[in-house]
Short mmCIF file of N, CA and C in Angstrom, two decimals:
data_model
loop_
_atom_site.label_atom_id
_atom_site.label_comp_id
_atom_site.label_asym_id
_atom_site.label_seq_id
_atom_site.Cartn_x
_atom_site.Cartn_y
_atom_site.Cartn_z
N UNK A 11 0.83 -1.17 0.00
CA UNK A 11 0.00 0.00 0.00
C UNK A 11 0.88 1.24 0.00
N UNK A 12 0.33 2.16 -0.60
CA UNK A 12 1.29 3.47 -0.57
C UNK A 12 0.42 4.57 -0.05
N UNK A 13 0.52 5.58 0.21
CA UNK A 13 0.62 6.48 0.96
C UNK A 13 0.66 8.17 0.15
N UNK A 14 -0.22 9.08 -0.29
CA UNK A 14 0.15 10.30 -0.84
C UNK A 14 0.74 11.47 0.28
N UNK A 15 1.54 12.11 -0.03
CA UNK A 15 2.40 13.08 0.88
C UNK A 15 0.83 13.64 1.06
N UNK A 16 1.10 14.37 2.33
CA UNK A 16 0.29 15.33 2.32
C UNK A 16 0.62 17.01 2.34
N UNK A 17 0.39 17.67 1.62
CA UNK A 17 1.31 18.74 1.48
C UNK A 17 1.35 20.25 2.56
N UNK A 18 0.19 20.05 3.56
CA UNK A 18 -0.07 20.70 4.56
C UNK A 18 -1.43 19.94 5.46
N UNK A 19 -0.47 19.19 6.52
CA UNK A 19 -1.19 18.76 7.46
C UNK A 19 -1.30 19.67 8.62
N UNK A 20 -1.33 20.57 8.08
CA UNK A 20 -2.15 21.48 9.74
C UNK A 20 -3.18 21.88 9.32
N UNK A 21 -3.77 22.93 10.16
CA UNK A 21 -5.25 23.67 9.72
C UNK A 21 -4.63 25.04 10.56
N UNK A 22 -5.41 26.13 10.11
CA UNK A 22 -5.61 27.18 10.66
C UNK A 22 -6.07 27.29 12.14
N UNK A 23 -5.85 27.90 13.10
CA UNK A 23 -6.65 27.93 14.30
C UNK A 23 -7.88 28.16 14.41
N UNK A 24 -8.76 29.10 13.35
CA UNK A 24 -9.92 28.88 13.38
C UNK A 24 -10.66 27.84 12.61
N UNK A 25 -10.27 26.85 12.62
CA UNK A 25 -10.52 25.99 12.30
C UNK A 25 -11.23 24.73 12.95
N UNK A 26 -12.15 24.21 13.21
CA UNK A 26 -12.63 23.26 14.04
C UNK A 26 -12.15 22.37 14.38
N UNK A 27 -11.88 21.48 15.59
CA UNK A 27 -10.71 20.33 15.89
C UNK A 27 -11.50 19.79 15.08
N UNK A 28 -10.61 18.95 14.75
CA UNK A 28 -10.52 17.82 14.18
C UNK A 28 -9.39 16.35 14.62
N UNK A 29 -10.20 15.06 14.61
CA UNK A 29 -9.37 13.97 15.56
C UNK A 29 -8.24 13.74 14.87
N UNK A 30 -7.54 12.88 15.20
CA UNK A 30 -6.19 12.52 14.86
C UNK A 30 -5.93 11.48 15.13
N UNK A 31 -5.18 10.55 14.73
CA UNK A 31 -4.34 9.16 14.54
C UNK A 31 -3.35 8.94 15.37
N UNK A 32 -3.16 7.66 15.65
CA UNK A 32 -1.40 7.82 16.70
C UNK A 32 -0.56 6.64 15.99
N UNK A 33 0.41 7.11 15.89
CA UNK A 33 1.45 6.13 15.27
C UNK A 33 2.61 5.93 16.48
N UNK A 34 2.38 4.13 16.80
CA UNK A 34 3.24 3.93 17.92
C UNK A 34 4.35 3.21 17.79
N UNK A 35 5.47 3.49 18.08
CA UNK A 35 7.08 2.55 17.83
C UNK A 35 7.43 2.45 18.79
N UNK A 36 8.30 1.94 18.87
CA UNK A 36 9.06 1.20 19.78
C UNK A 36 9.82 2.80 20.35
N UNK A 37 10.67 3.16 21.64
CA UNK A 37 10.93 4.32 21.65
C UNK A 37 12.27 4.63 20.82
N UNK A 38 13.46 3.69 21.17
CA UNK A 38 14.68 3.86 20.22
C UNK A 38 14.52 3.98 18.90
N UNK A 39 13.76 3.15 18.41
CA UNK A 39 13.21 3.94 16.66
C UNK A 39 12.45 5.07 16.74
N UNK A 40 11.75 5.71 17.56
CA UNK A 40 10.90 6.73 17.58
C UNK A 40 11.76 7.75 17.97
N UNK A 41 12.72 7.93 18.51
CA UNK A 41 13.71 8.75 18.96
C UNK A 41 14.52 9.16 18.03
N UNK A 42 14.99 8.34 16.91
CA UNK A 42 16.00 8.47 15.73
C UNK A 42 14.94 8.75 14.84
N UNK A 43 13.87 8.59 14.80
CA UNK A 43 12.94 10.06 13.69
C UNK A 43 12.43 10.82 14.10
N UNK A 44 12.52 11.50 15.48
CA UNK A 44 12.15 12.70 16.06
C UNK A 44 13.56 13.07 15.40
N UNK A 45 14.79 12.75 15.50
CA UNK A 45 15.90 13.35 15.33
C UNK A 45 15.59 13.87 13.74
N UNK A 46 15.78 12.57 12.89
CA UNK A 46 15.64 12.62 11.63
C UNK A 46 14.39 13.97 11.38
N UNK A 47 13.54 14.27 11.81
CA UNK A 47 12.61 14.87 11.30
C UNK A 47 12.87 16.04 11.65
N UNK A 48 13.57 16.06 12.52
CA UNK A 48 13.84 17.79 13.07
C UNK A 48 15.10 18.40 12.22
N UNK A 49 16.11 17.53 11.60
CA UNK A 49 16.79 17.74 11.24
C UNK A 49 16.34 18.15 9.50
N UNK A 50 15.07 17.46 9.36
CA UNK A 50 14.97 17.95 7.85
C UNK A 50 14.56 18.94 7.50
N UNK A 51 14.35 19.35 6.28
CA UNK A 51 14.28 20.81 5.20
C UNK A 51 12.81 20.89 5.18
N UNK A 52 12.11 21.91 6.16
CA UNK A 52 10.72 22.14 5.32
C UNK A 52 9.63 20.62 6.48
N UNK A 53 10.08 19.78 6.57
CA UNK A 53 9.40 18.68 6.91
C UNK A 53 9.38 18.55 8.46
N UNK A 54 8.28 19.12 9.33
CA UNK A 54 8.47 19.05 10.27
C UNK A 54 7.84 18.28 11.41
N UNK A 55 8.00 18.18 12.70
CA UNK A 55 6.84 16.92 13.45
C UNK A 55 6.19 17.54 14.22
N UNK A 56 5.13 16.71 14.37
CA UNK A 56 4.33 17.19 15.00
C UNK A 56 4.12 16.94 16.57
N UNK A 57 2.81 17.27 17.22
CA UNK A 57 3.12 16.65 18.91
C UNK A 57 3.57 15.05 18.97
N UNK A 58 4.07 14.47 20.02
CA UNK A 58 4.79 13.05 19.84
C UNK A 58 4.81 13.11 21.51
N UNK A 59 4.18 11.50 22.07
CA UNK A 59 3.78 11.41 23.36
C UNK A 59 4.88 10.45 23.66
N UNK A 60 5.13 10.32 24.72
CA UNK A 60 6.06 9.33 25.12
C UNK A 60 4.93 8.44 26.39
N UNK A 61 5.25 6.74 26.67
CA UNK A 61 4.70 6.57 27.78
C UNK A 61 5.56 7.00 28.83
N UNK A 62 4.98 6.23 30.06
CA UNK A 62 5.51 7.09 31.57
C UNK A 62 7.50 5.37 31.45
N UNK A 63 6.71 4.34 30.80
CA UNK A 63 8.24 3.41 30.92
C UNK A 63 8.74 3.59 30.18
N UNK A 64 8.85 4.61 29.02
CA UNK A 64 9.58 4.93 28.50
C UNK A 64 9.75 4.07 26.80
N UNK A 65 8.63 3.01 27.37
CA UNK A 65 9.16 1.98 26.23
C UNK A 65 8.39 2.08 24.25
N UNK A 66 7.87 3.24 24.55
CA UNK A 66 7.33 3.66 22.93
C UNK A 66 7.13 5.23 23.08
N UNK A 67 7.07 5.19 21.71
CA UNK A 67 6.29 6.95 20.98
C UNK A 67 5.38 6.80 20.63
N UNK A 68 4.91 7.80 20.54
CA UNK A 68 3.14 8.23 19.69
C UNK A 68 3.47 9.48 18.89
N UNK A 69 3.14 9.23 17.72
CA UNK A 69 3.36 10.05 16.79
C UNK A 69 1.82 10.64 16.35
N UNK A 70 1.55 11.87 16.39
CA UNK A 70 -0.08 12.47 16.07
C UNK A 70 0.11 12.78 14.68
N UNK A 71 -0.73 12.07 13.65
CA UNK A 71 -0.79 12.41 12.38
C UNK A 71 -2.42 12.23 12.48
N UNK A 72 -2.43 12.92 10.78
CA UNK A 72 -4.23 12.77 10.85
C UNK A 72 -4.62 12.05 10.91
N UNK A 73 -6.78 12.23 10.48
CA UNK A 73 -7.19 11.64 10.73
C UNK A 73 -7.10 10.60 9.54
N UNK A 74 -7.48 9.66 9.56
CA UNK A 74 -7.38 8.45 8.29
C UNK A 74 -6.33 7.76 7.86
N UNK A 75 -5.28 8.26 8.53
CA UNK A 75 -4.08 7.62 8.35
C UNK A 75 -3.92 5.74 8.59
N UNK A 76 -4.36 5.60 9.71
CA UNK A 76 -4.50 4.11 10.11
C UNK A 76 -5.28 2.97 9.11
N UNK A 77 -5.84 3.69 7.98
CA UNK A 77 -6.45 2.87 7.07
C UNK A 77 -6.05 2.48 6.37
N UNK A 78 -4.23 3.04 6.04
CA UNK A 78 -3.33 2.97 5.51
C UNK A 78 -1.82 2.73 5.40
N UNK A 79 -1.77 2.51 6.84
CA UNK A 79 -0.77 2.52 7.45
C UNK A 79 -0.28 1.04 7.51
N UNK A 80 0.87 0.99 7.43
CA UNK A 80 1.28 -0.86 6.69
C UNK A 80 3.14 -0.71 7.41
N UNK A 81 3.37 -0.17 7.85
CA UNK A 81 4.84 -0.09 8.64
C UNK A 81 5.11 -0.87 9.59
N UNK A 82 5.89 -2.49 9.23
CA UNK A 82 6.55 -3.15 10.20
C UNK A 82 6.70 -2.78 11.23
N UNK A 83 6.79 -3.15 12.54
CA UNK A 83 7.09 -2.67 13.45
C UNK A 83 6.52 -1.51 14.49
N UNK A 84 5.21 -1.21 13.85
CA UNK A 84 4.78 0.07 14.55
C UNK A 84 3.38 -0.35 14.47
N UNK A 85 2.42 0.17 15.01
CA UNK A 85 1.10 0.15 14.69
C UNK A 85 0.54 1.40 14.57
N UNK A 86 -0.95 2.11 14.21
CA UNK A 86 -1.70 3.09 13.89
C UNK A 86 -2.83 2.92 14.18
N UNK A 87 -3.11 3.84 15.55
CA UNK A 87 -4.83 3.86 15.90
C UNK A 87 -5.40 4.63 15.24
N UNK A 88 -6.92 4.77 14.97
CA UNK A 88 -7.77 5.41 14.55
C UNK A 88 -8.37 5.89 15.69
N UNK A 89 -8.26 6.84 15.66
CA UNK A 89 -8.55 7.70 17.46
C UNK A 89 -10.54 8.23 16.70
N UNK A 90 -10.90 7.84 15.77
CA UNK A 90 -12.33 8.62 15.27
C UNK A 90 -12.61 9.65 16.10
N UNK A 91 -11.70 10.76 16.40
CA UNK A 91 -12.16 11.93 17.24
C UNK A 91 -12.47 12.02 18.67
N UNK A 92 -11.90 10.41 19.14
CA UNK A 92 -12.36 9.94 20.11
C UNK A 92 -11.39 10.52 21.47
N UNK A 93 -11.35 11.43 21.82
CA UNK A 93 -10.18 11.85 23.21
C UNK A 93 -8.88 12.93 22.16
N UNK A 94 -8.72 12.30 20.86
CA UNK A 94 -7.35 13.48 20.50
C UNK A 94 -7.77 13.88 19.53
N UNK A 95 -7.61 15.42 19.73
CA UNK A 95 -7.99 15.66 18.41
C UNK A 95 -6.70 16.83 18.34
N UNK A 96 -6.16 17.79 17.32
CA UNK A 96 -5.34 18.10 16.96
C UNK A 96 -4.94 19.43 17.44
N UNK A 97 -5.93 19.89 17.70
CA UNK A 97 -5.33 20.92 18.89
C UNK A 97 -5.61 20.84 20.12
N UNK A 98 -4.89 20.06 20.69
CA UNK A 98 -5.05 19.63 21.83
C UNK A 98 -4.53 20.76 22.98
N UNK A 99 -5.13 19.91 24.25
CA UNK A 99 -4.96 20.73 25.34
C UNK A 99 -2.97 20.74 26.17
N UNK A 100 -2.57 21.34 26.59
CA UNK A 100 -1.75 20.99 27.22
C UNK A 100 -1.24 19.34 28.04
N UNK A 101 -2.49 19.22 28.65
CA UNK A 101 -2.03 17.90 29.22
C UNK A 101 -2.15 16.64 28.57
N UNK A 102 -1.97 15.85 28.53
CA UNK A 102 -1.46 14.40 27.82
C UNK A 102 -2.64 14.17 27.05
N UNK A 103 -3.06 13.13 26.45
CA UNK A 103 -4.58 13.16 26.08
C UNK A 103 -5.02 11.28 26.41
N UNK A 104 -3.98 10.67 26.61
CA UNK A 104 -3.75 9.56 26.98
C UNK A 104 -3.14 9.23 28.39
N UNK A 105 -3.92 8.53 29.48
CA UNK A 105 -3.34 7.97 30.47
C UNK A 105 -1.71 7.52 30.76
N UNK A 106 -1.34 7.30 31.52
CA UNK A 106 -0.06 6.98 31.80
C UNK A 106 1.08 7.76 30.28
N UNK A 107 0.82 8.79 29.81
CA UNK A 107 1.44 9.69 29.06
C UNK A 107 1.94 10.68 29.03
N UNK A 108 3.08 11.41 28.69
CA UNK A 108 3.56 12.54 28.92
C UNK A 108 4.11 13.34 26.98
N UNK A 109 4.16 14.07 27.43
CA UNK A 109 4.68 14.71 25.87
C UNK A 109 6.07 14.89 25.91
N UNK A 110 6.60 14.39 24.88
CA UNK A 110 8.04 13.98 24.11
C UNK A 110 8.07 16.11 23.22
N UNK A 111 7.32 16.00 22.64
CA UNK A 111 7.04 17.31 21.94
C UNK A 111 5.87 17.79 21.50
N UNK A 112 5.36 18.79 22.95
CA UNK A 112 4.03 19.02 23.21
C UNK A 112 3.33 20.15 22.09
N UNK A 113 1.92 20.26 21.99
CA UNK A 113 1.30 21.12 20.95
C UNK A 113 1.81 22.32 21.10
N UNK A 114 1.70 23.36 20.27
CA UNK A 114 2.49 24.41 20.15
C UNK A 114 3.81 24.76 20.21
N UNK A 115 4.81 23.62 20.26
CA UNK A 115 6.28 23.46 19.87
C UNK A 115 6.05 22.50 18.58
N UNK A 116 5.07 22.04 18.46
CA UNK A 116 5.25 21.31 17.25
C UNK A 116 3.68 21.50 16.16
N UNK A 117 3.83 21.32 15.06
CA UNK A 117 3.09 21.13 14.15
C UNK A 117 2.07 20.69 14.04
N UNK A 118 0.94 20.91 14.14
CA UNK A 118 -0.37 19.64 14.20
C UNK A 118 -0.30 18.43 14.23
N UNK A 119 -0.16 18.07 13.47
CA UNK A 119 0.20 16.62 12.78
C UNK A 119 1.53 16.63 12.24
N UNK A 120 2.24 15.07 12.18
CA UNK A 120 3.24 14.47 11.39
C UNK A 120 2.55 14.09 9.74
N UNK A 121 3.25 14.73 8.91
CA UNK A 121 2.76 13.84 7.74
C UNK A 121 2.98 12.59 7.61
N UNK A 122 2.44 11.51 7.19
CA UNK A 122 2.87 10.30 7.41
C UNK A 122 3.30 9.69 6.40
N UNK A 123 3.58 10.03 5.07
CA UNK A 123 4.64 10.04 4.39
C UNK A 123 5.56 10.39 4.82
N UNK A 124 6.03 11.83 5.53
CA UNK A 124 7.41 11.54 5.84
C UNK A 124 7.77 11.25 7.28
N UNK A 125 6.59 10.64 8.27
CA UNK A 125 7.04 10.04 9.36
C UNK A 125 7.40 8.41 8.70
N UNK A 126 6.73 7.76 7.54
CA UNK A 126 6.84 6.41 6.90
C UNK A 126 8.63 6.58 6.64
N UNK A 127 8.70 7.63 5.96
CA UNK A 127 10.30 7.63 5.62
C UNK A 127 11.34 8.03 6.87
N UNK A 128 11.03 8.67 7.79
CA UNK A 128 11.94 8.88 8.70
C UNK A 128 12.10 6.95 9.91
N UNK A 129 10.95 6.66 9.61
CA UNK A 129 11.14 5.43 11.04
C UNK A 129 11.55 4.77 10.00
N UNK A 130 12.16 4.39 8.44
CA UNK A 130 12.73 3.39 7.57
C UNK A 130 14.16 3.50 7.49
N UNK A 131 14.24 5.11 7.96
CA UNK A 131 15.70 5.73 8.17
C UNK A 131 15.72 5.30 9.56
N UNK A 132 15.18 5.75 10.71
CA UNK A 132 15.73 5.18 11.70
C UNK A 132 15.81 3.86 11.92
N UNK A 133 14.83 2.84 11.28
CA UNK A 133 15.48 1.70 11.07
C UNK A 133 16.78 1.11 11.03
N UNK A 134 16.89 1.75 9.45
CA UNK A 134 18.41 1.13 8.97
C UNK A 134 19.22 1.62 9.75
N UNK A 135 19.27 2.74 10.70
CA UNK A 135 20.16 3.08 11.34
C UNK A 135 20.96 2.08 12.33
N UNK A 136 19.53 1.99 13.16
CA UNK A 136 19.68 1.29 14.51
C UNK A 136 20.31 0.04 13.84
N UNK A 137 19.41 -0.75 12.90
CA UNK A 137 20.22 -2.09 12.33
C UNK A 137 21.86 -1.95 12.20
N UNK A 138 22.14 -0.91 11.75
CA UNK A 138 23.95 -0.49 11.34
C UNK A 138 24.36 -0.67 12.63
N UNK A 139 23.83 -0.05 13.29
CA UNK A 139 24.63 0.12 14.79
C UNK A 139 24.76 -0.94 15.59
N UNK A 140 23.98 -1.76 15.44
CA UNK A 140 23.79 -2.79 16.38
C UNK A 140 24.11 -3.72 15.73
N UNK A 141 24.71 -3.23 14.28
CA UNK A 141 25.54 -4.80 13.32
C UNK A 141 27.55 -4.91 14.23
N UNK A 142 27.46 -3.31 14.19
CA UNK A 142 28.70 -3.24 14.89
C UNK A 142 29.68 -3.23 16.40
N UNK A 143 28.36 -4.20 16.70
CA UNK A 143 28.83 -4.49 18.12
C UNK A 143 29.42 -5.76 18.02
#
């Protein structure tokens, strides 16, 4: 399955919430495309939750994403507007959660085209690294 970029995943503030998606990894891959993504041109991330053990990310992309979403290693809820929606409040929007990079430091949403390409990069990374031990 493939995936069209999306070429502006935010909305305006007057704009009505609207829900949002969560894309969850493992945290060491989710950590090396927070990097990757901050580091790129133009392509930026959006809020990203961490749990309280530390042991995954949540990545907030839109809504509909999970219908499409096919990435080894990670899964994609369909939140149907249900508790997150994209301009969220300050505090977590999920139990036992804290924010990695809370709303208004970050972007509405992750596009998920290029969150698909950043966790394939942090992939191969981690694989390199851990070939050379």
């Amino acid at each position: 399955m493939e995936t069209s970029r999306i070429n502006d995943p935010r909305r305006p503030s007057s704009t009505p919430a609207a829900g949002c998606d969560v894309v969850t990894v493992p945290a060491r891959q989710g950590l090396e495309a927070v990097d990757i993504l901050r580091r790129g041109t133009g392509d930026a991330v959006g809020p990203v939750l961490h749990d309280d053990g530390g042991d995954t990310l949540g990545f907030l992309v839109p809504p509909g994403t999970a219908a499409a979403w096919d990435v080894p290693g990670s899964t994609c809820t369909e939140t149907d507007g249900r508790g997150l929606v994209l301009d969220l409040a300050p505090e977590p929007p999920v139990a036992g959660s804290d924010w990695l990079l809370p709303p208004g430091e970050a972007d509405l949403a992750t596009d998920p085209a290029v969150l698909r390409e950043a966790l394939g990069e942090a992939a191969r990374m981690i694989k390199a690294a851990d070939s050379c031990r």
